[in-house]
């Protein structure tokens, strides 16, 4: 039996699916990620499922770690119950736990936004661990971890190296020093390109804030109240949105991405120098996307593709090079897919499906539909062509709108023309609404009746 491959799992924070050269962006500079895509496979239509927390990263990270949807992944689905929304369900096996229990040495670096018990069950060790949501990039509170617990044991130490550099240096140290007989599972979680978007020079000045193009979906105001127009993320710029301010946000976002890309390149160079590149499955993804000026939005608390689609690049033994897969997938499919490439069975009864046959070209069929949710105010269903978003007013806050959007993504990829208002598209809307209702009941969505 061939030796099992190592796993290098890299996850960014807020990196939108198309903000890479390999995904078609002609402005942002991502040579390392482009090379990773060329050396492996790009899963170009990968979706998050969302959750009931305004901090969307919490449920998304729980889902990717458990390989299942949010109603199985966490202990609480009470809206914004941050103390319990981040707690991974008892009896649910996380990805690091599963690989550890199958003979892998598991090590974590960077952001962990779920509970400590699930961390300690999954990882043998960790360094430069940020146990939180966000911080200043040059004032990062971190712990280290070994079998005796977290160090320092009480308060974290404060690191003044830029977060991306701090986490990269820790990853390089691990790759250069690891000499165990077991294959390793290295979890590297950057906090970039999350705000505050304060990339160091020369990256901060790399993009011309006056010339950077606006997206076709730029708007001064969102066309209706989606229920979250006054959340923190949306207050990072003034209403109505001004082109010059949005251009500045895009420039800063791209600067953070390019800076991170440079450091990912250093990690991959170190992996190659260690002699482990050819026997390591490398995955790159992000916890969710981000609007950054599209649809007059800045954040991720919405159901448009810019916020619910994420990068998924994979390369390594058994993964075809230079392949792009446009079939629908979920981010939580990554866990069972890695199990397939490592010759392991995934945990029973998870919602994730291995995409290994799709990646290897053994089939061209992904998921027929994907779904997403946000709090009690937004639900989404999407197939290979059509997308429907259902909105409702929250009884708790009074915010939001009872309305419907239908997009023909084949002809309207920027989601600008709402066809739900046209009688000739009633049948499409009704079909998708029924599929959405069936899904909500199937997964135990506690708000299913409210959307009925």
XYZ file of C-alpha atoms in Angstrom:
452
model
C 0.000 0.000 0.000
C 1.388 3.391 -0.968
C 2.127 5.845 1.835
C -0.737 8.166 2.579
C -0.215 11.718 1.359
C 0.383 14.621 3.680
C -2.321 17.292 3.788
C -1.706 21.045 3.677
C -5.051 22.746 4.222
C -4.930 26.530 3.694
C -7.990 28.637 4.463
C -8.233 32.405 4.048
C -10.704 34.826 5.616
C -13.092 36.705 3.253
C -11.483 35.688 -0.053
C -14.138 35.843 -2.776
C -14.186 33.012 -5.329
C -13.273 35.125 -8.370
C -10.610 37.393 -6.813
C -7.783 35.414 -8.422
C -6.151 35.605 -11.794
C -6.894 31.917 -12.362
C -10.601 32.615 -11.815
C -10.667 35.397 -14.395
C -9.868 38.577 -12.460
C -7.651 40.678 -14.730
C -6.527 43.111 -12.018
C -5.628 41.266 -8.829
C -2.150 39.698 -8.805
C -2.133 36.122 -7.457
C 0.752 34.286 -9.128
C 1.091 31.633 -6.392
C -2.587 30.739 -6.403
C -2.639 30.809 -10.213
C 0.292 28.371 -10.251
C -1.486 26.178 -7.710
C -4.548 26.091 -9.960
C -2.405 25.234 -12.970
C -0.650 22.427 -11.091
C -3.937 20.998 -9.875
C -7.699 21.371 -10.193
C -9.911 24.397 -9.584
C -13.387 23.656 -8.267
C -14.842 26.826 -9.701
C -18.406 26.659 -8.371
C -17.966 25.918 -4.669
C -20.522 27.305 -2.215
C -20.860 27.890 1.479
C -24.140 27.012 3.152
C -24.217 29.982 5.541
C -25.729 30.042 9.006
C -27.641 31.925 11.651
C -24.790 34.138 12.815
C -23.893 37.619 11.572
C -20.286 36.462 11.929
C -20.702 34.152 8.938
C -17.195 32.757 9.378
C -18.284 30.878 12.527
C -20.834 28.547 10.895
C -18.811 28.257 7.678
C -15.729 27.087 9.553
C -17.802 24.630 11.563
C -19.210 23.195 8.328
C -15.881 22.799 6.576
C -14.418 21.177 9.689
C -17.264 18.684 10.085
C -18.108 18.003 6.435
C -21.777 18.691 6.964
C -24.449 21.380 6.981
C -24.935 23.908 9.752
C -27.907 22.159 11.387
C -25.682 19.148 12.087
C -22.402 20.967 12.599
C -23.042 23.160 15.660
C -24.790 22.942 19.013
C -26.946 26.046 18.549
C -28.946 27.519 15.691
C -30.260 30.404 17.789
C -29.619 33.642 15.918
C -26.388 35.349 17.010
C -25.921 33.064 20.012
C -22.177 33.534 19.617
C -21.331 31.648 22.802
C -22.836 28.462 21.339
C -23.031 29.053 17.564
C -19.325 28.268 17.437
C -19.532 25.021 19.448
C -19.198 21.988 17.204
C -21.858 19.385 17.980
C -20.992 16.657 20.457
C -20.267 13.396 18.679
C -19.476 15.152 15.392
C -16.029 14.294 14.093
C -13.945 17.194 12.820
C -11.551 16.901 9.914
C -8.400 17.156 12.097
C -9.840 14.644 14.586
C -10.629 12.218 11.768
C -7.175 12.446 10.224
C -5.536 12.218 13.644
C -7.534 9.085 14.448
C -6.354 7.597 11.147
C -2.666 7.985 11.881
C -1.913 11.596 10.923
C 0.071 14.099 12.954
C -2.179 17.172 13.056
C -0.814 20.674 13.585
C -2.703 23.996 13.462
C -1.571 27.549 12.718
C -3.617 30.742 12.636
C -7.326 31.341 13.111
C -9.585 28.877 14.908
C -13.076 30.331 15.352
C -14.793 27.338 16.907
C -14.701 25.919 20.438
C -11.534 24.858 22.238
C -12.734 21.334 22.999
C -13.078 20.504 19.307
C -9.626 21.977 18.746
C -7.912 19.914 21.434
C -9.661 16.741 20.263
C -8.385 17.298 16.737
C -4.866 18.622 16.961
C -1.653 17.163 18.309
C -0.044 20.602 18.422
C -0.387 24.173 17.277
C 1.550 27.422 16.984
C 0.617 31.090 16.571
C -3.037 30.246 17.195
C -5.554 33.075 17.027
C -8.690 31.966 18.882
C -11.136 34.630 17.772
C -12.842 36.462 14.950
C -10.705 39.448 13.990
C -7.862 41.591 15.278
C -5.474 44.250 14.082
C -3.038 42.541 11.753
C -0.018 43.884 13.648
C -1.404 43.169 17.115
C -2.396 39.520 17.024
C -3.152 37.725 20.327
C -1.930 34.145 19.938
C -1.343 30.913 21.818
C 0.747 27.835 21.178
C -0.560 24.362 21.948
C 0.854 20.981 22.887
C -0.338 17.931 24.818
C -0.201 19.900 28.071
C -2.586 22.592 26.817
C -2.440 26.159 25.545
C 0.572 28.371 26.181
C 0.543 30.909 27.735
C -2.075 29.152 29.887
C -4.186 32.252 30.610
C -3.824 35.350 28.435
C -2.392 35.111 24.886
C 0.872 36.740 23.918
C 0.670 39.723 21.592
C 2.526 39.369 18.275
C 3.436 42.500 16.317
C 4.499 40.767 13.113
C 1.846 41.220 10.438
C -0.604 38.322 10.769
C 0.118 36.872 7.321
C 3.853 36.911 7.987
C 3.406 35.470 11.479
C 1.353 32.514 10.277
C 3.611 31.925 7.275
C 6.739 31.869 9.438
C 5.075 29.347 11.744
C 4.140 27.138 8.789
C 7.670 27.289 7.416
C 9.076 26.337 10.828
C 6.771 23.328 10.993
C 7.571 22.132 7.467
C 11.324 22.502 8.013
C 11.318 20.789 11.409
C 8.749 18.019 11.101
C 10.461 14.619 11.096
C 7.745 12.286 12.325
C 7.006 8.979 10.680
C 3.285 9.745 10.402
C 1.983 11.793 7.490
C 1.106 15.303 8.592
C -2.109 17.280 8.390
C -1.161 20.968 8.540
C -4.018 23.431 9.018
C -2.946 26.964 8.038
C -5.635 29.596 8.579
C -4.876 33.165 7.520
C -6.857 36.170 8.767
C -6.277 37.947 5.471
C -7.890 39.557 3.498
C -10.337 40.361 6.345
C -10.462 43.986 7.440
C -8.796 46.037 8.720
C -7.224 45.856 5.269
C -3.855 47.358 6.133
C -1.381 45.497 3.932
C 2.241 46.563 4.421
C 4.204 48.306 1.700
C 4.889 47.835 -1.132
C 1.545 45.998 -1.343
C -0.532 48.825 0.134
C 0.380 51.033 -2.840
C 0.278 48.323 -5.483
C -3.195 49.141 -6.852
C -4.193 52.580 -8.124
C -7.184 53.632 -6.053
C -8.341 56.051 -8.734
C -8.070 53.708 -11.713
C -9.169 50.371 -10.315
C -12.333 49.309 -12.185
C -15.729 49.113 -10.527
C -17.680 45.864 -10.860
C -20.663 45.811 -13.253
C -22.888 45.276 -10.204
C -21.770 48.482 -8.491
C -24.761 50.375 -7.092
C -25.174 53.373 -4.835
C -27.980 51.702 -2.870
C -29.206 48.142 -2.575
C -32.642 47.960 -4.281
C -34.446 46.931 -1.068
C -33.859 46.194 2.614
C -32.283 42.739 2.770
C -32.429 42.742 6.571
C -28.733 43.475 7.198
C -27.950 46.861 5.680
C -26.837 48.283 9.017
C -24.580 45.451 10.235
C -20.945 46.288 11.049
C -19.584 45.190 7.659
C -21.946 47.543 5.809
C -20.867 50.511 7.933
C -17.311 50.413 6.585
C -18.391 52.857 3.854
C -21.014 55.588 3.684
C -24.425 55.419 2.015
C -24.988 56.121 -0.787
C -21.926 54.230 -1.994
C -19.495 56.524 -3.778
C -17.352 55.156 -6.633
C -14.115 56.593 -5.239
C -14.695 55.065 -1.809
C -15.566 51.651 -3.237
C -12.496 51.748 -5.478
C -10.409 52.338 -2.356
C -11.937 49.311 -0.653
C -11.246 47.143 -3.706
C -7.637 48.363 -3.891
C -7.076 47.572 -0.218
C -8.754 44.165 -0.590
C -6.560 43.261 -3.555
C -3.453 44.446 -1.714
C -4.201 42.069 1.151
C -4.783 39.187 -1.253
C -1.547 39.791 -3.171
C 0.427 40.070 0.070
C -1.050 36.766 1.263
C -0.387 35.165 -2.138
C 3.303 36.050 -1.811
C 3.458 34.309 1.545
C 1.566 31.262 0.353
C 4.288 30.993 -2.289
C 6.898 30.899 0.490
C 5.033 28.077 2.203
C 4.819 26.081 -1.018
C 8.494 26.678 -1.757
C 9.365 25.363 1.694
C 7.137 22.329 1.127
C 9.013 21.654 -2.113
C 12.417 22.137 -0.474
C 11.477 19.654 2.255
C 10.929 16.997 -0.409
C 7.256 16.609 0.471
C 5.534 18.509 -2.343
C 4.913 15.477 -4.543
C 3.341 13.532 -1.679
C 1.173 16.323 -0.260
C -2.417 17.203 -1.089
C -2.597 21.011 -1.005
C -5.999 22.653 -0.608
C -6.733 26.360 -0.747
C -10.132 27.785 0.164
C -11.760 30.595 2.150
C -14.406 30.633 4.845
C -16.779 32.702 2.643
C -16.735 35.446 0.028
C -17.262 39.201 0.290
C -19.174 41.871 -1.635
C -16.622 44.724 -1.546
C -18.936 47.114 -3.402
C -21.037 44.712 -5.438
C -24.802 45.289 -5.174
C -24.032 48.294 -2.929
C -22.870 45.847 -0.263
C -19.520 45.441 1.463
C -19.965 42.364 3.637
C -20.886 38.696 3.435
C -24.357 38.739 5.001
C -26.176 38.090 1.729
C -26.948 35.356 -0.796
C -25.305 36.801 -3.918
C -22.555 34.721 -5.515
C -19.853 37.169 -4.458
C -20.537 36.197 -0.850
C -21.575 32.523 -0.998
C -18.959 31.242 -3.461
C -15.394 30.509 -2.386
C -12.145 29.358 -3.971
C -11.330 25.672 -3.868
C -7.982 24.742 -5.381
C -6.545 21.269 -4.922
C -3.311 19.716 -6.144
C -1.272 16.654 -5.281
C -1.003 12.932 -6.015
C -3.996 11.710 -7.984
C -5.235 15.236 -8.795
C -5.182 16.188 -12.506
C -3.212 19.299 -13.419
C -4.701 22.260 -15.236
C -8.277 21.103 -14.751
C -11.250 23.399 -14.070
C -14.521 21.918 -12.790
C -17.631 24.101 -13.039
C -20.074 21.605 -11.504
C -21.798 22.676 -8.288
C -20.183 21.748 -4.982
C -20.260 22.705 -1.330
C -17.280 23.766 0.699
C -18.094 21.030 3.216
C -17.461 18.511 0.412
C -13.734 19.163 0.919
C -13.536 16.926 4.014
C -14.857 13.718 2.380
C -12.905 14.543 -0.794
C -9.647 14.640 1.173
C -10.609 11.349 2.785
C -10.926 9.823 -0.695
C -7.493 11.013 -1.773
C -6.012 9.731 1.495
C -7.607 6.298 1.067
C -9.937 6.737 4.058
C -13.675 6.471 4.532
C -15.295 9.697 5.782
C -17.448 9.748 8.926
C -20.916 8.268 8.613
C -24.048 10.381 8.128
C -22.408 13.624 7.044
C -23.962 15.742 4.297
C -20.681 16.235 2.447
C -19.948 14.197 -0.666
C -16.577 13.271 -2.064
C -15.841 15.192 -5.238
C -12.835 12.986 -6.012
C -14.568 11.259 -8.983
C -15.453 14.690 -10.387
C -11.914 15.985 -9.863
C -10.382 12.915 -11.495
C -12.702 13.224 -14.496
C -14.509 9.959 -13.807
C -17.844 11.803 -13.899
C -19.025 15.240 -14.944
C -21.881 15.394 -12.450
C -21.643 17.494 -9.306
C -24.553 18.437 -7.112
C -27.789 19.198 -9.004
C -28.626 22.020 -6.596
C -27.014 23.912 -3.736
C -28.682 25.903 -0.975
C -27.689 28.626 1.453
C -29.206 30.516 4.351
C -28.704 33.574 6.497
C -30.398 34.043 9.865
C -34.212 34.042 9.597
C -34.298 36.507 6.690
C -32.630 34.996 3.596
C -32.698 31.605 1.834
C -31.224 30.593 -1.545
C -31.470 27.715 -4.005
C -29.400 27.386 -7.166
C -29.002 24.882 -9.973
C -26.624 24.983 -12.929
C -28.505 27.871 -14.538
C -31.143 29.361 -12.235
C -30.893 30.970 -8.841
C -33.667 32.023 -6.482
C -33.287 34.093 -3.309
C -36.183 34.343 -0.867
C -36.260 37.230 1.627
C -38.544 37.824 4.572
C -38.980 40.493 7.233
C -37.673 39.407 10.627
C -40.346 39.367 13.314
C -37.631 39.940 15.924
C -35.990 43.022 14.410
C -38.583 44.324 11.938
C -35.856 44.574 9.316
C -35.933 42.971 5.917
C -38.377 42.638 3.040
C -40.798 39.960 1.919
C -39.626 39.573 -1.654
C -38.161 37.222 -4.226
C -35.284 37.352 -6.702
C -34.790 35.027 -9.675
C -31.668 35.176 -11.823
C -30.746 33.437 -15.070
C -27.049 32.995 -14.324
C -26.252 31.810 -17.844
C -27.205 35.230 -19.211
C -26.871 37.354 -16.080
C -23.833 36.207 -14.062
C -23.705 39.535 -12.182
C -27.226 38.978 -10.811
C -28.644 42.269 -12.012
C -31.961 41.387 -13.697
C -34.624 40.087 -11.318
C -36.881 37.844 -13.400
C -39.211 37.013 -10.513
C -41.308 40.082 -11.376
C -42.034 38.783 -14.905
C -45.041 36.471 -15.425
C -43.269 34.300 -17.994
C -40.808 33.147 -15.310
C -43.416 32.156 -12.708
C -42.955 28.451 -13.416
C -39.203 28.624 -12.835
C -39.696 30.559 -9.600
C -42.356 28.164 -8.336
C -40.193 25.134 -9.120
C -37.252 26.538 -7.213
C -39.396 27.723 -4.311
C -40.696 24.178 -3.900
C -37.165 22.764 -3.995
C -36.107 25.299 -1.389
C -39.062 24.452 0.862
C -38.302 20.725 0.566
C -34.656 21.303 1.448
C -35.461 23.409 4.510
C -37.680 20.635 5.861
C -35.143 17.965 4.974
C -32.270 19.568 6.900
C -34.401 20.663 9.849
C -34.226 24.414 9.240
C -35.967 25.858 12.327
C -37.294 28.751 10.242
C -38.769 26.609 7.453
C -42.364 27.442 8.306
C -41.648 31.176 8.236
C -40.596 30.898 4.586
C -43.629 28.815 3.645
